[in-house]
Coordinates of C-alpha atoms in Angstrom, one line a residue:
M1 CA 154.6 93.6 -38.0
S2 CA 157.2 95.9 -40.4
D3 CA 158.6 97.0 -36.9
F4 CA 160.3 93.8 -36.8
I5 CA 163.5 92.6 -38.8
A6 CA 163.8 88.6 -39.1
V7 CA 166.9 87.2 -39.1
R8 CA 168.1 84.0 -40.2
T9 CA 167.8 81.2 -37.3
H10 CA 168.7 77.4 -37.2
A11 CA 166.0 75.6 -37.1
P12 CA 164.1 75.3 -33.5
G13 CA 166.4 72.0 -31.5
D14 CA 167.8 71.3 -28.4
S15 CA 171.4 71.9 -29.8
E16 CA 173.4 75.0 -28.2
E17 CA 173.6 76.1 -32.0
D18 CA 170.0 75.7 -32.9
L19 CA 169.2 78.1 -29.7
A20 CA 171.4 80.4 -29.4
V21 CA 170.2 83.8 -29.5
P22 CA 172.4 86.5 -31.4
A23 CA 173.7 89.1 -29.2
D24 CA 172.1 92.4 -30.9
I25 CA 168.7 90.4 -31.3
A26 CA 166.0 92.6 -28.9
G27 CA 163.2 89.2 -28.4
A28 CA 160.8 87.5 -30.7
M29 CA 157.8 88.0 -31.7
I30 CA 155.5 84.4 -30.7
S31 CA 152.5 82.9 -32.3
W32 CA 150.9 79.2 -33.0
T33 CA 148.5 77.5 -34.6
L34 CA 146.5 75.1 -32.6
N35 CA 145.4 71.5 -33.4
S36 CA 141.7 71.1 -34.1
D37 CA 141.7 67.7 -33.9
G38 CA 142.3 68.1 -30.3
V39 CA 145.2 66.7 -27.9
L40 CA 145.0 63.9 -25.8
Y41 CA 146.1 65.4 -22.4
D42 CA 148.4 62.4 -21.4
D43 CA 150.4 62.0 -24.8
L44 CA 151.3 66.3 -24.6
S45 CA 152.1 66.1 -20.4
V46 CA 154.8 63.2 -21.8
E47 CA 156.3 64.9 -24.1
L48 CA 156.9 68.0 -21.7
A49 CA 158.1 65.6 -19.6
E50 CA 160.7 63.9 -21.6
A51 CA 161.7 67.4 -22.8
D52 CA 162.0 68.8 -19.1
F53 CA 159.7 70.7 -19.1
D54 CA 158.6 72.0 -15.3
E55 CA 155.5 71.9 -13.9
H56 CA 155.1 75.4 -15.2
F57 CA 155.2 74.0 -18.3
I58 CA 151.7 71.4 -18.2
P59 CA 148.2 72.0 -18.9
E60 CA 145.6 72.1 -16.9
E61 CA 143.7 69.3 -17.0
T62 CA 140.5 69.7 -19.1
S63 CA 137.1 70.3 -16.8
S64 CA 133.8 68.3 -16.9
S65 CA 132.0 70.9 -17.9
A66 CA 134.3 72.7 -21.3
A67 CA 134.1 68.7 -22.1
L68 CA 130.2 68.5 -22.4
L69 CA 130.6 71.9 -24.0
N70 CA 133.7 70.7 -26.6
M71 CA 131.0 67.3 -27.2
L72 CA 127.5 68.7 -27.3
N73 CA 129.4 71.4 -30.2
R74 CA 130.8 68.3 -32.0
M75 CA 128.2 66.5 -31.9
F76 CA 125.5 68.6 -32.7
K77 CA 126.3 72.3 -33.4
N78 CA 126.2 73.3 -36.9
A79 CA 124.6 76.0 -38.7
N80 CA 120.6 75.0 -38.1
T81 CA 121.6 74.0 -34.4
L82 CA 123.3 75.9 -31.5
V83 CA 124.3 75.2 -28.3
R84 CA 123.3 77.6 -25.5
S85 CA 124.4 77.4 -21.1
V86 CA 121.2 77.4 -19.8
R87 CA 120.1 77.3 -15.9
N88 CA 121.3 74.2 -13.6
P89 CA 118.9 72.0 -12.5
K90 CA 118.0 72.0 -8.7
G91 CA 117.6 68.3 -6.3
V92 CA 119.9 66.7 -8.1
E93 CA 122.9 64.3 -6.6
G94 CA 126.2 66.0 -6.7
K95 CA 127.4 69.4 -8.2
V96 CA 126.1 70.5 -11.2
Q97 CA 129.0 71.8 -13.0
A98 CA 127.3 73.2 -16.4
T99 CA 124.4 72.5 -18.6
Y100 CA 124.2 73.1 -22.1
A101 CA 120.8 72.9 -24.2
V102 CA 121.2 72.2 -27.5
V103 CA 118.7 74.0 -29.5
P104 CA 117.7 73.4 -33.6
K105 CA 116.2 75.5 -35.7
E106 CA 112.8 74.5 -35.9
S107 CA 110.9 76.6 -38.3
E108 CA 110.1 80.3 -39.3
D109 CA 107.6 82.0 -37.8
D110 CA 104.9 84.5 -39.5
E111 CA 107.1 87.1 -39.8
D112 CA 109.6 85.1 -42.1
R113 CA 111.9 85.0 -38.7
V114 CA 114.2 81.8 -37.6
V115 CA 112.9 80.1 -34.6
F116 CA 115.1 77.9 -32.9
R117 CA 113.4 75.7 -30.5
E118 CA 115.2 73.4 -27.4
S119 CA 115.6 70.4 -27.8
F120 CA 117.3 68.7 -25.2
K121 CA 119.4 69.6 -22.3
V122 CA 122.2 68.1 -20.4
S123 CA 124.7 68.7 -17.3
S124 CA 127.9 68.1 -16.3
V125 CA 128.1 67.0 -12.5
L126 CA 130.8 65.9 -10.1
V127 CA 129.6 62.5 -7.9
L128 CA 131.4 61.8 -5.1
R129 CA 131.5 57.8 -5.1
G130 CA 133.3 54.7 -3.3
E131 CA 132.6 53.9 0.8
P132 CA 133.9 55.8 3.2
G133 CA 137.5 56.4 3.6
S134 CA 137.9 56.0 -0.2
T135 CA 136.1 58.2 -1.7
Y136 CA 136.3 59.7 -5.2
I137 CA 134.5 62.9 -7.5
E138 CA 133.4 61.4 -10.9
P139 CA 131.9 63.5 -13.5
E140 CA 128.7 62.3 -14.9
L141 CA 126.2 63.2 -17.4
L142 CA 122.6 63.9 -15.9
F143 CA 120.0 64.4 -19.5
A144 CA 117.0 65.6 -19.5
P145 CA 114.0 63.1 -20.5
S146 CA 114.1 64.7 -23.6
V147 CA 116.8 62.9 -24.9
T148 CA 116.7 59.7 -26.4
Q149 CA 118.2 56.3 -25.7
A150 CA 120.7 56.4 -28.2
E151 CA 122.1 60.0 -27.6
R152 CA 122.1 59.0 -24.5
D153 CA 124.6 55.9 -24.9
R154 CA 126.4 57.9 -27.9
M155 CA 127.3 60.8 -25.1
T156 CA 127.7 58.6 -22.3
D157 CA 130.2 56.4 -24.4
E158 CA 132.2 59.2 -25.6
Y159 CA 131.8 61.9 -23.1
P160 CA 135.3 60.3 -21.4
T161 CA 137.4 61.0 -24.6
Y162 CA 136.2 64.4 -23.9
L163 CA 137.9 64.9 -20.6
L164 CA 141.3 63.5 -21.6
T165 CA 141.4 66.3 -24.9
L166 CA 142.1 69.1 -25.0
F167 CA 140.4 71.6 -27.8
S168 CA 141.3 74.3 -29.7
L169 CA 140.0 76.6 -26.6
E170 CA 142.0 74.6 -24.0
Q171 CA 145.1 74.9 -25.8
S172 CA 144.5 78.3 -26.3
Q173 CA 144.6 79.2 -22.9
W174 CA 147.2 77.3 -22.0
L175 CA 149.7 78.8 -24.4
T176 CA 148.4 82.4 -23.3
R177 CA 149.3 81.8 -19.5
L178 CA 152.6 80.2 -20.6
A179 CA 153.5 83.3 -22.9
K180 CA 152.2 85.9 -20.1
N181 CA 153.3 84.4 -17.1
T182 CA 156.3 81.7 -17.6
L183 CA 158.0 83.5 -20.8
K184 CA 156.8 86.8 -19.1
G185 CA 155.8 87.9 -23.0
I186 CA 153.6 91.0 -24.1
V187 CA 150.3 91.5 -25.4
M188 CA 151.3 93.0 -29.3
E189 CA 149.1 95.8 -30.1
G190 CA 147.0 95.2 -33.1
G191 CA 147.7 91.3 -33.4
S192 CA 145.5 88.8 -32.2
G193 CA 147.4 86.3 -30.1
H194 CA 150.3 88.1 -30.9
Y195 CA 153.4 88.5 -28.1
F196 CA 157.1 90.0 -27.9
I197 CA 159.1 87.7 -25.6
E198 CA 162.7 89.1 -24.1
P199 CA 166.1 87.1 -25.8
A200 CA 166.1 85.2 -22.7
M201 CA 163.2 83.3 -23.3
V202 CA 163.4 82.7 -27.0
P203 CA 165.6 79.6 -26.3
T204 CA 163.1 77.7 -24.4
W205 CA 160.6 78.8 -27.1
R206 CA 162.3 77.7 -29.7
K207 CA 162.9 74.1 -27.2
L208 CA 158.8 74.0 -26.9
T209 CA 158.1 74.4 -30.6
K210 CA 160.0 71.1 -31.2
T211 CA 158.2 69.5 -28.5
L212 CA 154.5 70.4 -29.6
A213 CA 155.5 69.9 -33.1
K214 CA 154.9 66.2 -31.8
V215 CA 151.5 66.5 -30.8
G216 CA 150.2 68.9 -33.9
I217 CA 150.4 72.2 -31.8
F218 CA 152.7 74.4 -34.3
L219 CA 154.6 77.3 -32.5
H220 CA 155.7 80.6 -34.7
E221 CA 158.4 82.9 -33.9
I222 CA 159.8 86.3 -35.7
P223 CA 163.3 87.2 -34.2
A224 CA 163.4 91.2 -33.9
M225 CA 166.4 93.0 -34.4
K226 CA 166.8 95.9 -32.0
S227 CA 166.2 98.9 -33.7
Q228 CA 164.1 102.4 -32.2
Q229 CA 160.8 101.5 -34.0
A230 CA 160.8 97.8 -33.1
V231 CA 161.8 99.3 -29.2
E232 CA 158.8 101.5 -29.4
A233 CA 156.4 99.3 -30.8
V234 CA 157.0 96.5 -27.2
L235 CA 156.8 99.5 -25.0
S236 CA 153.9 100.9 -27.1
S237 CA 152.3 97.4 -25.8
L238 CA 153.6 97.0 -22.7
R239 CA 152.5 100.3 -21.9
A240 CA 149.0 99.4 -23.2
M241 CA 148.6 95.8 -21.3
L242 CA 149.8 97.4 -18.1
N243 CA 147.1 100.2 -18.4
K244 CA 144.8 97.4 -18.9
N245 CA 145.4 95.6 -15.5
L246 CA 145.6 98.7 -13.8
E247 CA 142.4 99.8 -15.0
D248 CA 140.9 96.5 -13.6
L249 CA 142.7 96.7 -11.1
E250 CA 141.4 100.4 -9.9
A251 CA 137.9 99.2 -10.6
D252 CA 138.1 96.9 -8.1
L253 CA 139.6 99.3 -5.6
K254 CA 136.3 101.3 -6.4
A255 CA 134.2 98.6 -6.0
Y256 CA 135.8 97.5 -2.6
A257 CA 135.5 101.2 -1.3
E258 CA 132.1 101.2 -2.1
K259 CA 131.2 97.5 0.0
R260 CA 132.9 99.3 3.3
N261 CA 129.7 101.8 3.1
D262 CA 127.4 99.2 2.8
P263 CA 126.9 97.5 6.4
N264 CA 125.4 94.4 4.5
A265 CA 128.4 94.0 1.8
R266 CA 130.7 91.1 3.1
K267 CA 133.6 91.9 3.9
V268 CA 136.7 91.5 1.2
Q269 CA 138.7 88.7 2.2
R270 CA 142.3 88.7 3.1
R271 CA 143.1 86.5 0.0
V272 CA 141.3 88.5 -2.7
L273 CA 143.7 91.5 -1.6
E274 CA 146.8 89.1 -1.9
E275 CA 146.2 88.4 -4.9
R276 CA 145.8 91.9 -6.3
Q277 CA 149.4 92.1 -4.7
N278 CA 150.9 89.7 -6.2
R279 CA 149.2 90.9 -9.7
M280 CA 151.0 94.1 -9.6
N281 CA 154.0 92.5 -8.0
K282 CA 153.7 90.7 -11.5
D283 CA 153.4 94.1 -13.2
L284 CA 156.9 95.4 -11.3
N285 CA 158.6 92.6 -12.7
L286 CA 157.5 93.2 -15.7
I287 CA 158.4 97.1 -16.1
E288 CA 162.1 96.2 -14.3
R289 CA 163.0 93.5 -16.9
Y290 CA 161.9 95.5 -20.1
E291 CA 163.8 98.9 -18.2
Q292 CA 166.6 96.1 -18.3
L293 CA 166.4 95.2 -22.0
F294 CA 166.3 98.3 -23.5
S295 CA 168.1 100.7 -20.7
V296 CA 165.1 103.1 -20.3
R297 CA 163.6 104.4 -17.0
L298 CA 159.5 103.9 -17.3
E299 CA 158.6 106.2 -15.0
D300 CA 155.3 107.2 -15.9
M301 CA 154.1 103.1 -15.5
R302 CA 156.1 103.1 -12.3
A303 CA 153.9 105.5 -11.1
N304 CA 150.7 104.7 -12.1
L305 CA 151.4 101.4 -10.7
E306 CA 152.5 103.1 -7.2
K307 CA 149.3 104.9 -6.6
V308 CA 147.2 101.8 -7.2
Q309 CA 149.0 99.8 -5.3
M310 CA 148.8 102.3 -2.0
G311 CA 145.5 102.5 -2.6
Y312 CA 145.3 98.5 -1.4
A313 CA 147.8 98.9 0.9
E314 CA 145.7 101.6 2.5
L315 CA 142.5 99.0 2.2
A316 CA 144.8 96.4 3.4
T317 CA 145.4 98.1 6.8
I318 CA 141.5 99.2 7.2
N319 CA 140.5 95.4 6.5
A320 CA 143.1 94.3 9.4
A321 CA 142.0 97.2 11.7
E322 CA 138.6 96.2 11.9
S323 CA 139.6 92.9 12.3

């Protein structure tokens, strides 16, 4: 944080004066405070649409399994009760998405160790409903026999609300996607949940700040003046982020190469290779953006990325020849 120099700005808003960015700004360090009580998906989507944000800013709806976990955690989890993921049941109607067990602390054993014993299990299931020609998928709950009727009624009543609500994890995942992908942000080293965005993205962040405050999500910004220390800190974080991406890509590439020598292994699918290529193209675009922003050449990053790109290109050529 000491590498960034705070400059005075106007309160976030929609006017040109509010959104204006000084010419000598390097960008901004951003972070957020989530709404721990949850945000209704419809409320959030409406606010974003009314502020003229396009589909890239709209979050994904809460999945049926995430809704179940959120509900169980809020209803049952405490210092004496755990909620654990367990194996899905078999032979049931529909497609089971996830199963969780509520596990309360029951007693202590002979060696004075805490013992947790499973109380009951609940599954999230997607079931096909409707008539032929007019079918739809409906999320439902599947209860183990040990669940009491009172607990079944309570969960059945409240589950629909959890399906419509984004709690802290879903909000964090959405904002992280926005920061990294839509706003082309860089994960800053040494600070969980802190990103650096370039000057061109700051007005969008300020507009988003005003919009999300209406639903109890608060965005934060520390503008940064161009200085040698600030530039070095950003480039160091960019290098660390890209190196992590490359490590993941290289590990995948090694695994794919090993699969080719296994006659029983499935062939690497074309869409998988295309997805990896898209990831590398995004990394290259990020390098080019920050080269232009800071008037530097990041030859080491380019060289490392090109090496991995060549490996995937070779794999794609081999795959095509074997098809």
